[in-house]
mmCIF file of C-alpha atoms in Angstrom:
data_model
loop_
_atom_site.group_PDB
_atom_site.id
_atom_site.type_symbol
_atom_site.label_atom_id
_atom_site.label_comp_id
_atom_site.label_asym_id
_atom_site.label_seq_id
_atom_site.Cartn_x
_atom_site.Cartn_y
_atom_site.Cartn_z
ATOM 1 C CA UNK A 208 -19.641 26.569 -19.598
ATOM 2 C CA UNK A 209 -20.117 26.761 -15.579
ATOM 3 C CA UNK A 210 -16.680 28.461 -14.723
ATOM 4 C CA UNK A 211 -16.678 27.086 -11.311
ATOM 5 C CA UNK A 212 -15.689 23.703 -12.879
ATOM 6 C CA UNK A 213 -12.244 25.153 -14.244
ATOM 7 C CA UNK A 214 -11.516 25.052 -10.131
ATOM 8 C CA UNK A 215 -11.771 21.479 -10.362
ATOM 9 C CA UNK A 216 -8.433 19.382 -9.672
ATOM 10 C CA UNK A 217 -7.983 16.589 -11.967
ATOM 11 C CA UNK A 218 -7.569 13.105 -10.668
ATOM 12 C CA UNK A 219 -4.243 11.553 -10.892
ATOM 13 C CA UNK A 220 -4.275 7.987 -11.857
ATOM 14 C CA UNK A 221 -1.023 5.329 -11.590
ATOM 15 C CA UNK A 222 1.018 5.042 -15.120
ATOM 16 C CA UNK A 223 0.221 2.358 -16.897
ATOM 17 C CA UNK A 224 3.292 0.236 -17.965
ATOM 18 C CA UNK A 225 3.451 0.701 -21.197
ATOM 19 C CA UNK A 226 3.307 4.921 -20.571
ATOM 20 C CA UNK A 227 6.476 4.804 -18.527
ATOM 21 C CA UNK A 228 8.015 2.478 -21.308
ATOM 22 C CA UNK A 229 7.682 5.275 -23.874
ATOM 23 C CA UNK A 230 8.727 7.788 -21.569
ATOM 24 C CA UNK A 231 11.942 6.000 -20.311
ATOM 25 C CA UNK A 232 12.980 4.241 -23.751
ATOM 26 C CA UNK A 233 12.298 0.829 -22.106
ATOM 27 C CA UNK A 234 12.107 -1.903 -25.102
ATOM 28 C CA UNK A 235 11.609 -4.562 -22.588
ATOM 29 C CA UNK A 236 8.225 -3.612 -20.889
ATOM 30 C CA UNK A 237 8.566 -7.861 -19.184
ATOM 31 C CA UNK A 238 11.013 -6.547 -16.242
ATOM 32 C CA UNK A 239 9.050 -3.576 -15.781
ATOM 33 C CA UNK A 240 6.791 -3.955 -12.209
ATOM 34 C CA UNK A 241 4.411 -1.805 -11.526
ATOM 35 C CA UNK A 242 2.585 -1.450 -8.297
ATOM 36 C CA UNK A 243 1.564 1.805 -8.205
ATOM 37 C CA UNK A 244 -2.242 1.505 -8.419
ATOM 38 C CA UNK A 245 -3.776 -1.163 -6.137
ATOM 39 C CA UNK A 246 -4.305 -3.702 -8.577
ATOM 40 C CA UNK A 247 -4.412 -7.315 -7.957
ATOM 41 C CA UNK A 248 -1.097 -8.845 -9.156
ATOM 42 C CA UNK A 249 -3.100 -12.688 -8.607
ATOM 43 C CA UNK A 250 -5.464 -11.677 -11.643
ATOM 44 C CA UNK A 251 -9.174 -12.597 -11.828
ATOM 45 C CA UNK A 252 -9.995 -16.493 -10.954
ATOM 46 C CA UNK A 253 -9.818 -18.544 -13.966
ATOM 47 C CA UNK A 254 -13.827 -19.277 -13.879
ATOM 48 C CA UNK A 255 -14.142 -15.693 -14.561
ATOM 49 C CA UNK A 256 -12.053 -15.584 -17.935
ATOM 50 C CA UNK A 257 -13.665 -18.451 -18.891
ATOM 51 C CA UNK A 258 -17.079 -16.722 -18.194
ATOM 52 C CA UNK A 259 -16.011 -13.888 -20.069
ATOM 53 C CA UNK A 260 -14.642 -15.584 -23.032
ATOM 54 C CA UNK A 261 -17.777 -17.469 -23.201
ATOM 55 C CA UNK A 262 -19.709 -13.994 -22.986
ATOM 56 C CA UNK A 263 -17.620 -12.472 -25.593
ATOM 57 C CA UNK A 264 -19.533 -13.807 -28.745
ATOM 58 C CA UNK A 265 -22.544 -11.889 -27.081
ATOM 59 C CA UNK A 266 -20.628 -8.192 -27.300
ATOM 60 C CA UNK A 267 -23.420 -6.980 -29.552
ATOM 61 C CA UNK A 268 -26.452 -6.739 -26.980
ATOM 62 C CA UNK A 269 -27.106 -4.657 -24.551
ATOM 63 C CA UNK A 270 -26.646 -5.559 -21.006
ATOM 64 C CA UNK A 271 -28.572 -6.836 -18.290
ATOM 65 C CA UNK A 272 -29.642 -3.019 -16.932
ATOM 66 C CA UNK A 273 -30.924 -4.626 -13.592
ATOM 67 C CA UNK A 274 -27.719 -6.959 -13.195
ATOM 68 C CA UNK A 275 -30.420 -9.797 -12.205
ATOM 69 C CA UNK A 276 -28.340 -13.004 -12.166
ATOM 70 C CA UNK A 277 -25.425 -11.045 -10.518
ATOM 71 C CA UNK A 278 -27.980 -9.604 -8.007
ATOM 72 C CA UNK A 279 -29.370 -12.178 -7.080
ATOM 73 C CA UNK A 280 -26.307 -14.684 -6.379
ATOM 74 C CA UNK A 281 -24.448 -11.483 -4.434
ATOM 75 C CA UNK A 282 -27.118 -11.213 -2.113
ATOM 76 C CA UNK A 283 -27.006 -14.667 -1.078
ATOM 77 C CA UNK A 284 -23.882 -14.747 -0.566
ATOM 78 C CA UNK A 285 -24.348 -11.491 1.699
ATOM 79 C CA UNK A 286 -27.626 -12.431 3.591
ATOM 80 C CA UNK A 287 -29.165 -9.414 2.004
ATOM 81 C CA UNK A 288 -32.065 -8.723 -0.332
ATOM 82 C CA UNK A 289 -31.713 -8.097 -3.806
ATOM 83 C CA UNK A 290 -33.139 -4.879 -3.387
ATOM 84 C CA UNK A 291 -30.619 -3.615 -1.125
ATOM 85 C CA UNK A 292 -27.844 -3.802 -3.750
ATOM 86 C CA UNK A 293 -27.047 -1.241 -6.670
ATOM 87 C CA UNK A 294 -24.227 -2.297 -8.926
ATOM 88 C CA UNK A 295 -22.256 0.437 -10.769
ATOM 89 C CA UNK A 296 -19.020 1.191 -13.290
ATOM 90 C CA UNK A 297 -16.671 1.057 -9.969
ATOM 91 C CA UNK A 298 -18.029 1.632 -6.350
ATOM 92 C CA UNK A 299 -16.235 5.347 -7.899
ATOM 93 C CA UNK A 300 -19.626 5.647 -9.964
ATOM 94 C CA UNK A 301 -21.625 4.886 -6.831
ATOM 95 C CA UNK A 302 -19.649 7.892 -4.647
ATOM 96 C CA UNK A 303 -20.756 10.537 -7.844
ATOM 97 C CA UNK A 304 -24.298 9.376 -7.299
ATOM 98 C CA UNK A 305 -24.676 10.013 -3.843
ATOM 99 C CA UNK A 306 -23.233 13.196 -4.049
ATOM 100 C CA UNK A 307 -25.571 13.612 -6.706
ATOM 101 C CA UNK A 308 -28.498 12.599 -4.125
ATOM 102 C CA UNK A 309 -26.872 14.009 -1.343
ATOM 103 C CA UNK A 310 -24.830 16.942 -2.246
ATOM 104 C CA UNK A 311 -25.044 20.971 -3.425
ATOM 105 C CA UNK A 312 -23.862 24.350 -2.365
ATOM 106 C CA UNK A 313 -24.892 24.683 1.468
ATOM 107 C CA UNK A 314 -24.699 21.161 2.143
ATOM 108 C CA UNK A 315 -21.330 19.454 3.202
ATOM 109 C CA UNK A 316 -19.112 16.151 3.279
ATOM 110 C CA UNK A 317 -17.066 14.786 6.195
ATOM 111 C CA UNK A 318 -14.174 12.766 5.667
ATOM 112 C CA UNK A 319 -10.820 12.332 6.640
ATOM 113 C CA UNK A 320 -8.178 14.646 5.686
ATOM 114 C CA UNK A 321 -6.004 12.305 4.326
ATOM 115 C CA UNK A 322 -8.492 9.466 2.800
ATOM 116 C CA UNK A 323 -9.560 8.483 -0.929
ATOM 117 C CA UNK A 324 -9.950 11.680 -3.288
ATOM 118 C CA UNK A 325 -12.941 10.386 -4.911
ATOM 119 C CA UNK A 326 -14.656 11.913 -2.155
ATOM 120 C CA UNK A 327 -13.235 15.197 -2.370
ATOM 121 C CA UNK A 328 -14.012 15.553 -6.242
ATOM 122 C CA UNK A 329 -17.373 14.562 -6.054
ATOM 123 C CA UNK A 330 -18.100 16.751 -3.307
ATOM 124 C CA UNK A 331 -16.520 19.589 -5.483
ATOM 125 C CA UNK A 332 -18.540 18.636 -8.704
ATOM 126 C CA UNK A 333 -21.882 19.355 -6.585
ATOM 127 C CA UNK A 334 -20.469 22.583 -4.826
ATOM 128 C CA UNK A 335 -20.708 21.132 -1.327
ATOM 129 C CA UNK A 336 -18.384 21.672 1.598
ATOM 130 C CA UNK A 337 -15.844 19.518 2.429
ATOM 131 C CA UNK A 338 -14.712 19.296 6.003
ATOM 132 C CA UNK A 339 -11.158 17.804 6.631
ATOM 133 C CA UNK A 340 -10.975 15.622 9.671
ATOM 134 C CA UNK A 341 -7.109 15.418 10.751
ATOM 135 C CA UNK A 342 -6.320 11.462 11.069
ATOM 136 C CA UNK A 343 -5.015 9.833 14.466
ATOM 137 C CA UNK A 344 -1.781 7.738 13.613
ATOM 138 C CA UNK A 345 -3.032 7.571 10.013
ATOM 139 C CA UNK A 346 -6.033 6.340 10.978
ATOM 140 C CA UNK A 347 -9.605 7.861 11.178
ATOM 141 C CA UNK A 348 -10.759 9.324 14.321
ATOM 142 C CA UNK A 349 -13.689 8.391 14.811
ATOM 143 C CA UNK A 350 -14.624 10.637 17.650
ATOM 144 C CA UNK A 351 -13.370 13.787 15.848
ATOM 145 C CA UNK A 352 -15.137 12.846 12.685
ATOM 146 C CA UNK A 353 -18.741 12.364 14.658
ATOM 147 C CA UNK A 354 -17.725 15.908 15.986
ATOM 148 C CA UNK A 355 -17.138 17.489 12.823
ATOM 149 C CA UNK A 356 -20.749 16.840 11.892
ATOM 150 C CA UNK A 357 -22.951 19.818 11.513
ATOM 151 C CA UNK A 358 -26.377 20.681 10.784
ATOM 152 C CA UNK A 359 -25.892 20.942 6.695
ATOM 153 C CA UNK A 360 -23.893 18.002 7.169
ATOM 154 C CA UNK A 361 -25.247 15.422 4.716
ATOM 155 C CA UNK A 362 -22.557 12.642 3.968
ATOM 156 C CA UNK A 363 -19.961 11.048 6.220
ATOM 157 C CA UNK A 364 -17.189 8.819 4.178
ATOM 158 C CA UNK A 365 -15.711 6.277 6.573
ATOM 159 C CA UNK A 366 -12.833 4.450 4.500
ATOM 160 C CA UNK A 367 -11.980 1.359 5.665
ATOM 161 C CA UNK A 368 -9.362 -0.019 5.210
ATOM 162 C CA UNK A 369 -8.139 3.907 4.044
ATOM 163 C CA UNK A 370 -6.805 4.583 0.773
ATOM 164 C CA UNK A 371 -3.950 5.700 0.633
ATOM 165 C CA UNK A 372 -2.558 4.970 4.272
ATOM 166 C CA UNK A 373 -3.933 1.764 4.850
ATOM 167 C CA UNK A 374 -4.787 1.540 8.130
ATOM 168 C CA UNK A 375 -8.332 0.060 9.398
ATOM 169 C CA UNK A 376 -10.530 1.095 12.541
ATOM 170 C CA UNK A 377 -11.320 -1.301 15.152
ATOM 171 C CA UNK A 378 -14.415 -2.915 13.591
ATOM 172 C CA UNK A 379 -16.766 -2.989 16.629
ATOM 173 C CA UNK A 380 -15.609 0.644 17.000
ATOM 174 C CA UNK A 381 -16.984 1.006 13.662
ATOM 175 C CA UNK A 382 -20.285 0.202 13.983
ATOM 176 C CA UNK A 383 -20.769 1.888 17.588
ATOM 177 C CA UNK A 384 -19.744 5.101 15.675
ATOM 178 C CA UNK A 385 -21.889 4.868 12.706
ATOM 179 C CA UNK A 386 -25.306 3.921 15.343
ATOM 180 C CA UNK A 387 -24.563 7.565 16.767
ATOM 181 C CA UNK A 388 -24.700 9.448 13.486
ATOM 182 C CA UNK A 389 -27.874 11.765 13.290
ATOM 183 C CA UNK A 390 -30.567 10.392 10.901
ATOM 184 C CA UNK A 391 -29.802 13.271 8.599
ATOM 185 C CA UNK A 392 -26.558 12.455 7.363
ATOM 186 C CA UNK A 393 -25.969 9.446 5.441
ATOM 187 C CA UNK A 394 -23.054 7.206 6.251
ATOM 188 C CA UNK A 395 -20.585 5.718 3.537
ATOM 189 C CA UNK A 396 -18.686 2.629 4.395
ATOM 190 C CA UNK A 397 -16.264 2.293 2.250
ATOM 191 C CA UNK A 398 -14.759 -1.115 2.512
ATOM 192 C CA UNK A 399 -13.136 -1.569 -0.994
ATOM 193 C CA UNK A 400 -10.329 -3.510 0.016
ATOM 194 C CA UNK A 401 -12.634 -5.963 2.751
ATOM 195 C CA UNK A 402 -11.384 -9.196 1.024
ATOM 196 C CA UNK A 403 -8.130 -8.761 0.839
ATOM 197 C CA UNK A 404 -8.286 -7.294 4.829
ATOM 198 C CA UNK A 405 -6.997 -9.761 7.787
ATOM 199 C CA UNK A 406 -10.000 -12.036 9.104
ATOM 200 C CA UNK A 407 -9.634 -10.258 12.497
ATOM 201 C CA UNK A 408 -10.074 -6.848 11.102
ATOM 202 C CA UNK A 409 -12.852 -6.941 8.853
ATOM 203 C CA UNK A 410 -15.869 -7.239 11.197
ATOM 204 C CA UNK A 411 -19.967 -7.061 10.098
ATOM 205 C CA UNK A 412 -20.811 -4.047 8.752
ATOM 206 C CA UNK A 413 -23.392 -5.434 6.730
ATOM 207 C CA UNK A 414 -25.508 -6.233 9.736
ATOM 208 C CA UNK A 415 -26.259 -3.082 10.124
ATOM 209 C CA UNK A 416 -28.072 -3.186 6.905
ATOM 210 C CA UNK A 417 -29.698 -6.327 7.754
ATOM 211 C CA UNK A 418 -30.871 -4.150 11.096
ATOM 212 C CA UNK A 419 -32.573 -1.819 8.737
ATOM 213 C CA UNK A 420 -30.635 1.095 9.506
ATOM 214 C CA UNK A 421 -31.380 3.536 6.663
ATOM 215 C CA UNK A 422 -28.697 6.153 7.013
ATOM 216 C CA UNK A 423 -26.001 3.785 5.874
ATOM 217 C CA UNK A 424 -24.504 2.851 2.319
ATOM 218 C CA UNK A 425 -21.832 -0.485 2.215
ATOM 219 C CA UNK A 426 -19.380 0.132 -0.825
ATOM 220 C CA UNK A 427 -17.762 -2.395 -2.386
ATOM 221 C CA UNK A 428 -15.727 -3.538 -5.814
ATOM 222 C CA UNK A 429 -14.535 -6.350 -7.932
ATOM 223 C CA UNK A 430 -11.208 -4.375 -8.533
ATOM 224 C CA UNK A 431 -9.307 -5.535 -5.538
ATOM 225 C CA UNK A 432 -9.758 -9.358 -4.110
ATOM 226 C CA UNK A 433 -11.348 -10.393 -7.022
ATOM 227 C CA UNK A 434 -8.981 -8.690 -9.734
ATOM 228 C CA UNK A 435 -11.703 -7.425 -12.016
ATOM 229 C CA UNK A 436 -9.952 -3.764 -11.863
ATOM 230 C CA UNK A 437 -10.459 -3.388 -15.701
ATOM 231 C CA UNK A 438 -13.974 -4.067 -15.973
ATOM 232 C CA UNK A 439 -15.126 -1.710 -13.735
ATOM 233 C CA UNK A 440 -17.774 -3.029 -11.329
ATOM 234 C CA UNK A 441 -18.454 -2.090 -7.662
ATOM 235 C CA UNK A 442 -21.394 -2.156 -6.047
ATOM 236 C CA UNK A 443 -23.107 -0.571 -2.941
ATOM 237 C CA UNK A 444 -25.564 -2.255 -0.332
ATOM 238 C CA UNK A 445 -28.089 -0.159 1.687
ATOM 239 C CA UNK A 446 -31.874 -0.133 2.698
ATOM 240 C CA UNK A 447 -34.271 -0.668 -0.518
ATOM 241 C CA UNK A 448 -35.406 3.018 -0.122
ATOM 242 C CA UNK A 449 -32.202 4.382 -0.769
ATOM 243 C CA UNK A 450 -31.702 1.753 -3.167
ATOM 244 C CA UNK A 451 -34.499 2.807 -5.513
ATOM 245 C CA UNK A 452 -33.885 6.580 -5.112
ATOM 246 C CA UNK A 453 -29.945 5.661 -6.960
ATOM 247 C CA UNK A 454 -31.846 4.082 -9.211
ATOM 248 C CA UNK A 455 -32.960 7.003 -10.267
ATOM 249 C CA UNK A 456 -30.250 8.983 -10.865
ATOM 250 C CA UNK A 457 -28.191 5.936 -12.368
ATOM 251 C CA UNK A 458 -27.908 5.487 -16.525
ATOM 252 C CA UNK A 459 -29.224 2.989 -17.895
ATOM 253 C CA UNK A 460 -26.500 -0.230 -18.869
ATOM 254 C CA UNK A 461 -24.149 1.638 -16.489
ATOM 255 C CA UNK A 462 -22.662 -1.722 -15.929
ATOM 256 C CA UNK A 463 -21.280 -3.875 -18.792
ATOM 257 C CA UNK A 464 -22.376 -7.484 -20.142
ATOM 258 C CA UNK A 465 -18.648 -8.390 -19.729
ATOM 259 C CA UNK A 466 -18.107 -7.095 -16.394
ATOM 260 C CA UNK A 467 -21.300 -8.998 -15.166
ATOM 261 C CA UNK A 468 -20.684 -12.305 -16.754
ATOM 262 C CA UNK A 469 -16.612 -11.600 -14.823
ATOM 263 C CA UNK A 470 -18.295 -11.146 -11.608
ATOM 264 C CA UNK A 471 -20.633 -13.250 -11.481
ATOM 265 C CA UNK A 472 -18.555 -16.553 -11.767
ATOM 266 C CA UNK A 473 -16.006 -14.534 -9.850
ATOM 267 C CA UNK A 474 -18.383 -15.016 -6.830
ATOM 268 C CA UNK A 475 -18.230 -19.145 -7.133
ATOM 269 C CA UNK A 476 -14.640 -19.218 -6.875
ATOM 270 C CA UNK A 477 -13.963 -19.349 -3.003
ATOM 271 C CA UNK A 478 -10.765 -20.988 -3.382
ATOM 272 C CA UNK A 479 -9.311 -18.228 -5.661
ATOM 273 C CA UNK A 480 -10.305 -15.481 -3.332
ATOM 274 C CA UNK A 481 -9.080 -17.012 -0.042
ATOM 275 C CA UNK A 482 -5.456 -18.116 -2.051
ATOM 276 C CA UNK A 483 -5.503 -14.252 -3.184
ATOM 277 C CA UNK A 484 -6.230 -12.710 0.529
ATOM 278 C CA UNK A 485 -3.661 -15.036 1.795
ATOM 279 C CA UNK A 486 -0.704 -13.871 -0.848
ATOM 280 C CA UNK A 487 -1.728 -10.558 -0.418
ATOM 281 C CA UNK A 488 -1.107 -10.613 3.064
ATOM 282 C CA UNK A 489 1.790 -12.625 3.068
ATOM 283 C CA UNK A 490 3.070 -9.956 0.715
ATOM 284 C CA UNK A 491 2.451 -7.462 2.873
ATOM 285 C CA UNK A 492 4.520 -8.886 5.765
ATOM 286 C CA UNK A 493 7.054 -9.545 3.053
ATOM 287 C CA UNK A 494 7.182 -6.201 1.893
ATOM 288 C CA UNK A 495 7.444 -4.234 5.678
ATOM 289 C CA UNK A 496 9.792 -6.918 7.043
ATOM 290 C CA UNK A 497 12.306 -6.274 4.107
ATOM 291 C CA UNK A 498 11.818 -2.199 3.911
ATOM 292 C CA UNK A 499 12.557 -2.639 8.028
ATOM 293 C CA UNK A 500 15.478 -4.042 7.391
ATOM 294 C CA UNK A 501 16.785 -1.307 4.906
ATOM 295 C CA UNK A 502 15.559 1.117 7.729
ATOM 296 C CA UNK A 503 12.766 2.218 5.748
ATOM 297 C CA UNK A 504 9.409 3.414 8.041
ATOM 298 C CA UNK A 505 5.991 1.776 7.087
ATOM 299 C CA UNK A 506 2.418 2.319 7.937
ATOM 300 C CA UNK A 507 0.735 -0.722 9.206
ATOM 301 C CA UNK A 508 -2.151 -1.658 6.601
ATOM 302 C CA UNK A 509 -4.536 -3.767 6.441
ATOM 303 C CA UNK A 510 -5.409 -3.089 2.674
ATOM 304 C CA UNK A 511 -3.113 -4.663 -0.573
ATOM 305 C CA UNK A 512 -0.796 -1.756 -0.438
ATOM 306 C CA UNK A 513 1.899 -0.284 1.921
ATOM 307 C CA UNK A 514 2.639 3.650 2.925
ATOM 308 C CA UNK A 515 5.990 4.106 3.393
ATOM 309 C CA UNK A 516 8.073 7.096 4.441
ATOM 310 C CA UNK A 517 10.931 7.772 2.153
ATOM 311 C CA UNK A 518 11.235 11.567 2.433
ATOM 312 C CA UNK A 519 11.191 13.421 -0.868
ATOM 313 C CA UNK A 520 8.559 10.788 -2.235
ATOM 314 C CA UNK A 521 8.057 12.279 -5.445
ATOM 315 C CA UNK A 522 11.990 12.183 -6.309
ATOM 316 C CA UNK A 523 11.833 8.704 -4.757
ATOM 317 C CA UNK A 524 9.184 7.775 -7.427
ATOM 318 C CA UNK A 525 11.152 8.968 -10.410
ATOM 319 C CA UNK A 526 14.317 7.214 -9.137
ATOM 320 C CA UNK A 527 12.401 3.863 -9.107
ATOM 321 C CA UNK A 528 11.007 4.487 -12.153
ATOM 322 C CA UNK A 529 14.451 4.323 -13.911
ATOM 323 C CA UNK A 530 14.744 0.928 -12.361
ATOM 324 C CA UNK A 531 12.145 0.112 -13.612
ATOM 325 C CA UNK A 532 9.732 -0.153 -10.678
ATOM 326 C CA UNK A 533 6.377 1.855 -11.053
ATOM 327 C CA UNK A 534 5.003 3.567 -7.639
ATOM 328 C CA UNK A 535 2.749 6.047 -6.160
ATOM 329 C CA UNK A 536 4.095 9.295 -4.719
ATOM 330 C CA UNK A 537 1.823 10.523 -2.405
ATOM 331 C CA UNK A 538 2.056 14.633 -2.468
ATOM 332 C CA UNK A 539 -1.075 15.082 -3.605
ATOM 333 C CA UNK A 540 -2.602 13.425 -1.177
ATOM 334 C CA UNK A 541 -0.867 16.087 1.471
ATOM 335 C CA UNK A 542 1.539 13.812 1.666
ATOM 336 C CA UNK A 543 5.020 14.646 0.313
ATOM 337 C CA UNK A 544 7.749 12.225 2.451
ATOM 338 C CA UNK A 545 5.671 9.247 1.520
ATOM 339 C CA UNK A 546 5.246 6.666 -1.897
ATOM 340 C CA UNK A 547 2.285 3.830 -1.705
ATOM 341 C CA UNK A 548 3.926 0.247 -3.015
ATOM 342 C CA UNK A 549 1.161 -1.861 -4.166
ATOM 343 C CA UNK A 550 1.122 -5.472 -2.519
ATOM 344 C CA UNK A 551 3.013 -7.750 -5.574
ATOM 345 C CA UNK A 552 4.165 -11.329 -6.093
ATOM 346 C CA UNK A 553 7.054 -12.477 -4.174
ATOM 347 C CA UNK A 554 9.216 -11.681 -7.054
ATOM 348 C CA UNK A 555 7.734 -8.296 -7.427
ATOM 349 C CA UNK A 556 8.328 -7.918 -3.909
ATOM 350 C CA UNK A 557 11.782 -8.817 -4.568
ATOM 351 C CA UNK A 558 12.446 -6.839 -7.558
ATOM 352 C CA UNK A 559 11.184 -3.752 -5.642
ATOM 353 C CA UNK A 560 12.991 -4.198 -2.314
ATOM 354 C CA UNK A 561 16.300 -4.661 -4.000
ATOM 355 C CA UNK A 562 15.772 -1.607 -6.175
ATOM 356 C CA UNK A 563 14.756 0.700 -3.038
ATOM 357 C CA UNK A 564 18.135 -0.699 -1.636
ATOM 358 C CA UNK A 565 19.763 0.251 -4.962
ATOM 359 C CA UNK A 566 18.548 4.109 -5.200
ATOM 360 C CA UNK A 567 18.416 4.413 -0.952
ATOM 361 C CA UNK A 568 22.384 5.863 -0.893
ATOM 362 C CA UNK A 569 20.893 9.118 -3.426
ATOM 363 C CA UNK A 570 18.966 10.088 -0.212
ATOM 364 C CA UNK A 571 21.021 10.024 2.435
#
């Protein structure tokens, strides 16, 4: 075995509910909340069980490899060629194959210090360098980042909106940034959480695609505004060249029959995804003005989840956890004092606020 790879860190997902059940002795897993991992409390639209029950008989083919139907219907609804999109298990599987493309000892990554770790272990997994970029306020800066760009520079991840802080660039900002990157280095836009984002925040970063730019790669998922988070499918959107040469290095029926079938009637449900972005976002301003009333410092996000500063965040996590509330403590994203809540219903919300209130005197 290649004993560089017993270096690697493990990634560390969110508990599942029924985990911290057995853990706890909870019976009653119905009280338990859990918004630890980003997921979409709304669920998928209702045309895309139906589309999956209705697939379901069908479980013993193979899938569509080329995701044709699915293609074709997302890049209408993009203004995009078919050829510019690449679906994959997650937009995660899409990050391993461009550091596959991109990525091997003497070449390096730029991202921000404090931004999603999928990055970080894929650049590790091909032995490049990763360069750190301290944040701004939480935020990427933008200047700093175009700085930290060097001649075996290959990849640049822009997150945005950033996982796990948040907080989204100024869109025109954005693209002025990405036209001065050097041909050589491939830019990542990682906009994961763009449907759930505020209207005024979420820009055109496709048009740059649509310009023909062919140093840039658009990442985005089914997981968040459309709540397809267990089936796995993201996609990525980026000049046909590029396009073809992930084609390459992708498996074949990398992306499931279900998870097509999901998305695809997903994508005709307008109404679902608008009522979604609109709770999310109403949760959000639920969620910050009651933890500013308890005293409680947040970041301001434009994603489906909240940072917030409790101090010790990790003993913050296990105290919630034996009220039953599931979080994420954030230490091992360099970030100790903090937990990320996940963006709930307004009873979640509820539950959670009044349980923070609950455990807040053990702190002080």
């Amino acid at each position: 075995m290649k004993e560089w790879i017993e270096q690697l860190k493990v990634y560390e997902p969110g508990k599942p509910i029924e985990e911290v059940a057995r853990e706890l002795g909870f019976t009653d897993l119905s009280d338990i909340v859990k918004v630890a991992s980003n997921e979409n409390e709304w669920g998928p639209s209702p045309k895309a069980i139906e589309a999956m029950q209705q697939a379901a008989p069908d479980m013993h083919r193979y899938p569509d490899g080329g995701c044709f139907y699915l293609r074709k219907r997302l890049a209408q609804k993009l203004d995009v060629q078919p050829e510019q999109i690449l679906f994959g298990n997650g937009s995660n599987e899409l990050i391993v194959f461009l550091a596959h493309l991109y990525l091997e000892p003497g070449t390096s990554l730029v991202m921000a210090d404090k931004a999603f770790a999928v990055y970080a272990l894929a650049t590790h997994l091909y032995q490049g360098e990763l360069i750190r970029v301290p944040m701004q306020d939480f935020t990427h800066d933008l200047d700093a980042m175009l700085s930290a760009i060097r001649p075996d520079t290959r990849l640049l991840a822009l997150v945005n909106p950033n996982n796990p802080t948040g907080t989204a660039v100024d869109p025109a900002a954005l693209v002025q940034a990405v036209r001065t990157v050097p041909p050589y280095v491939l830019v990542i836009i990682d906009e994961a959480y763009f449907e759930v984002m505020p209207p005024d925040q979420r820009g055109d970063s496709l048009a740059l695609i649509r310009e023909g730019c062919e140093n840039v790669i658009i990442l985005r998922t089914f997981s968040k505004g459309y709540g397809l988070a267990g089936l796995r499918i993201g996609y990525g959107v980026a000049n046909e060249k590029l396009i073809d040469r992930l084609n390459r290095v992708r498996q074949p029926f990398n992306v499931n029959a279900m998870a097509q079938a999901g998305a695809l009637a997903a994508l005709d449900d307008e109404e679902h995804l608008q009522q979604t972005a609109q709770s999310t976002q109403a949760g959000c301003r639920q969620l910050v003005s009651g933890l500013q009333k308890l005293g409680i410092e947040t970041v301001p996000s434009a994603a489906n989840f909240i940072l917030v500063k409790t101090g010790a965040g990790r003993e913050w996590f296990h105290a919630l956890q034996q009220e039953k509330i599931i979080v994420r403590p954030m230490d091992a994203y360099g970030l100790p004092d903090y937990i990320r809540i996940t963006v709930g219903t307004e009873q979640q919300n509820q539950a959670t606020l009044r349980a923070i209130a609950h455990i807040q005197n053990q702190f002080k």
